[in-house]
C-alpha cells in the first residue's frame, strides 16, 4: 500500500475516514441493539426482524439515492441522511414499542443507504483523470469494511 503524493490513499484519506466512522457508528448501534431489546422483553425472533429491517431499508434506499444524486445535491443529501440517522439513533432509547423500534431502524437504514451511496457517487465524481480509479475504489470499499470490523 503506497502513499505517494498522488495516491488515492493520501488524496482521499479524510473521505475514507468519514466513511469508516459512519459505518462504525452504524455497526455499533446494531451491536448494542439486540441486547438492549432483550432487556425490554422482546422476543429473539422479533429482534432478528427488527435488525433485518435496517439492512432491507438500506438496500431499498440505494437505487433512489443513486437516481436522485447530482453533484450539486450531494451535500444536502448527505446532511439530510446523516441528520436522519442521528435523530433515529438518539430516539432509539426512548422507544417503548416494537413498532417504534422498527420505524426508527427503517429510518436509520434508509439514511445509511442514502449516505453511503451518495458519498460513493460524490467520491467518484471528485476523482481527477490521473487518479487510479480501481485503487481508489478499493480503498473506499476497504474503508466501508473497516467500519464494520
Short mmCIF file of C-alpha atoms in Angstrom, two decimals:
data_model
loop_
_atom_site.label_atom_id
_atom_site.label_comp_id
_atom_site.label_asym_id
_atom_site.label_seq_id
_atom_site.Cartn_x
_atom_site.Cartn_y
_atom_site.Cartn_z
CA UNK A 1 0.00 0.00 0.00
CA UNK A 2 1.91 3.05 -1.22
CA UNK A 3 1.11 6.55 -0.06
CA UNK A 4 2.88 8.72 -2.58
CA UNK A 5 1.68 12.29 -3.01
CA UNK A 6 -0.66 11.35 -5.87
CA UNK A 7 -2.01 8.10 -4.50
CA UNK A 8 -5.73 7.71 -3.77
CA UNK A 9 -4.95 6.76 -0.17
CA UNK A 10 -3.22 10.06 0.58
CA UNK A 11 -5.54 12.22 -1.54
CA UNK A 12 -8.76 10.90 -0.04
CA UNK A 13 -7.76 9.86 3.48
CA UNK A 14 -10.35 12.16 5.07
CA UNK A 15 -13.15 10.79 2.89
CA UNK A 16 -12.12 7.24 3.74
CA UNK A 17 -12.09 8.07 7.46
CA UNK A 18 -15.57 9.62 7.30
CA UNK A 19 -16.94 6.53 5.55
CA UNK A 20 -15.28 4.24 8.08
CA UNK A 21 -16.61 6.31 11.00
CA UNK A 22 -20.15 6.34 9.60
CA UNK A 23 -20.11 2.59 9.10
CA UNK A 24 -18.55 2.02 12.54
CA UNK A 25 -21.22 4.13 14.26
CA UNK A 26 -23.94 2.24 12.44
CA UNK A 27 -22.36 -1.09 13.32
CA UNK A 28 -22.00 -0.13 16.97
CA UNK A 29 -25.70 0.66 17.18
CA UNK A 30 -26.52 -2.70 15.59
CA UNK A 31 -24.19 -4.46 18.03
CA UNK A 32 -25.85 -2.87 21.06
CA UNK A 33 -29.38 -3.02 19.69
CA UNK A 34 -30.10 -6.73 20.19
CA UNK A 35 -29.01 -6.92 23.86
CA UNK A 36 -30.85 -3.68 24.55
CA UNK A 37 -34.07 -5.04 23.05
CA UNK A 38 -33.64 -8.27 25.01
CA UNK A 39 -33.74 -6.21 28.23
CA UNK A 40 -37.09 -4.88 27.02
CA UNK A 41 -38.52 -8.43 26.94
CA UNK A 42 -38.74 -8.51 23.15
CA UNK A 43 -38.57 -11.99 21.65
CA UNK A 44 -35.49 -13.11 19.74
CA UNK A 45 -37.41 -13.62 16.50
CA UNK A 46 -38.76 -10.06 16.67
CA UNK A 47 -35.27 -8.75 17.48
CA UNK A 48 -33.98 -10.50 14.36
CA UNK A 49 -36.75 -8.96 12.27
CA UNK A 50 -36.00 -5.51 13.68
CA UNK A 51 -32.31 -5.91 12.90
CA UNK A 52 -33.11 -7.06 9.35
CA UNK A 53 -35.35 -4.03 8.80
CA UNK A 54 -32.29 -1.78 8.85
CA UNK A 55 -30.49 -3.74 6.13
CA UNK A 56 -33.58 -4.01 3.97
CA UNK A 57 -34.22 -0.26 4.22
CA UNK A 58 -30.58 0.46 3.35
CA UNK A 59 -30.84 -1.82 0.33
CA UNK A 60 -34.14 -0.29 -0.80
CA UNK A 61 -32.83 3.29 -0.48
CA UNK A 62 -29.72 2.84 -2.60
CA UNK A 63 -31.34 2.95 -6.05
CA UNK A 64 -33.45 6.04 -5.30
CA UNK A 65 -30.39 7.72 -3.77
CA UNK A 66 -28.39 6.98 -6.89
CA UNK A 67 -31.17 8.30 -9.11
CA UNK A 68 -31.51 11.48 -7.02
CA UNK A 69 -27.77 12.07 -6.94
CA UNK A 70 -26.37 15.11 -8.69
CA UNK A 71 -23.06 16.70 -7.67
CA UNK A 72 -24.83 19.89 -6.63
CA UNK A 73 -27.23 17.89 -4.40
CA UNK A 74 -24.60 15.73 -2.72
CA UNK A 75 -24.04 17.89 0.35
CA UNK A 76 -27.78 18.28 1.01
CA UNK A 77 -28.38 14.55 0.59
CA UNK A 78 -25.52 13.69 2.93
CA UNK A 79 -26.53 16.23 5.58
CA UNK A 80 -30.16 15.07 5.44
CA UNK A 81 -29.24 11.38 5.59
CA UNK A 82 -26.77 11.78 8.44
CA UNK A 83 -29.28 14.00 10.26
CA UNK A 84 -32.00 11.37 9.98
CA UNK A 85 -29.58 8.66 11.15
CA UNK A 86 -28.52 10.78 14.14
CA UNK A 87 -32.09 11.57 15.17
CA UNK A 88 -33.11 7.93 14.80
CA UNK A 89 -30.15 6.80 16.91
CA UNK A 90 -30.96 9.39 19.55
CA UNK A 91 -34.59 8.32 19.74
CA UNK A 92 -33.94 4.58 20.00
CA UNK A 93 -33.53 4.59 23.80
CA UNK A 94 -36.86 6.43 24.18
CA UNK A 95 -38.81 3.97 22.02
CA UNK A 96 -41.14 1.83 24.08
CA UNK A 97 -42.87 -0.35 21.50
CA UNK A 98 -41.58 -2.74 18.80
CA UNK A 99 -43.29 -0.65 16.10
CA UNK A 100 -41.39 2.43 17.27
CA UNK A 101 -38.13 0.47 17.18
CA UNK A 102 -38.98 -0.77 13.68
CA UNK A 103 -39.74 2.73 12.38
CA UNK A 104 -36.50 4.09 13.80
CA UNK A 105 -34.44 1.23 12.39
CA UNK A 106 -36.12 1.63 8.99
CA UNK A 107 -35.34 5.36 9.03
CA UNK A 108 -31.77 4.67 10.09
CA UNK A 109 -31.30 2.01 7.42
CA UNK A 110 -32.68 4.23 4.67
CA UNK A 111 -30.46 7.07 5.84
CA UNK A 112 -27.44 4.77 5.88
CA UNK A 113 -28.18 3.62 2.33
CA UNK A 114 -28.58 7.19 1.09
CA UNK A 115 -25.44 8.40 2.89
CA UNK A 116 -23.16 5.62 1.67
CA UNK A 117 -24.50 5.71 -1.89
CA UNK A 118 -24.25 9.49 -2.09
CA UNK A 119 -20.77 9.56 -0.60
CA UNK A 120 -19.56 6.93 -3.05
CA UNK A 121 -21.06 8.78 -6.03
CA UNK A 122 -19.58 12.08 -4.85
CA UNK A 123 -16.25 10.43 -4.25
CA UNK A 124 -16.18 9.03 -7.79
CA UNK A 125 -17.14 12.45 -9.19
CA UNK A 126 -14.20 14.11 -7.45
CA UNK A 127 -11.56 11.75 -8.83
CA UNK A 128 -9.37 13.51 -11.34
CA UNK A 129 -8.49 11.67 -14.57
CA UNK A 130 -4.95 10.95 -13.33
CA UNK A 131 -6.10 9.04 -10.24
CA UNK A 132 -6.04 5.25 -10.32
CA UNK A 133 -9.81 4.66 -10.10
CA UNK A 134 -9.73 0.93 -9.31
CA UNK A 135 -7.30 1.53 -6.47
CA UNK A 136 -9.33 4.48 -5.17
CA UNK A 137 -12.49 2.36 -5.24
CA UNK A 138 -10.66 -0.45 -3.47
CA UNK A 139 -9.64 1.92 -0.68
CA UNK A 140 -13.21 3.23 -0.48
CA UNK A 141 -14.59 -0.31 -0.17
CA UNK A 142 -11.94 -1.13 2.42
CA UNK A 143 -12.98 1.92 4.45
CA UNK A 144 -16.57 0.62 4.45
CA UNK A 145 -15.35 -2.76 5.64
CA UNK A 146 -13.05 -1.17 8.23
CA UNK A 147 -16.06 0.44 9.85
CA UNK A 148 -17.75 -2.92 10.15
CA UNK A 149 -14.84 -4.55 11.99
#
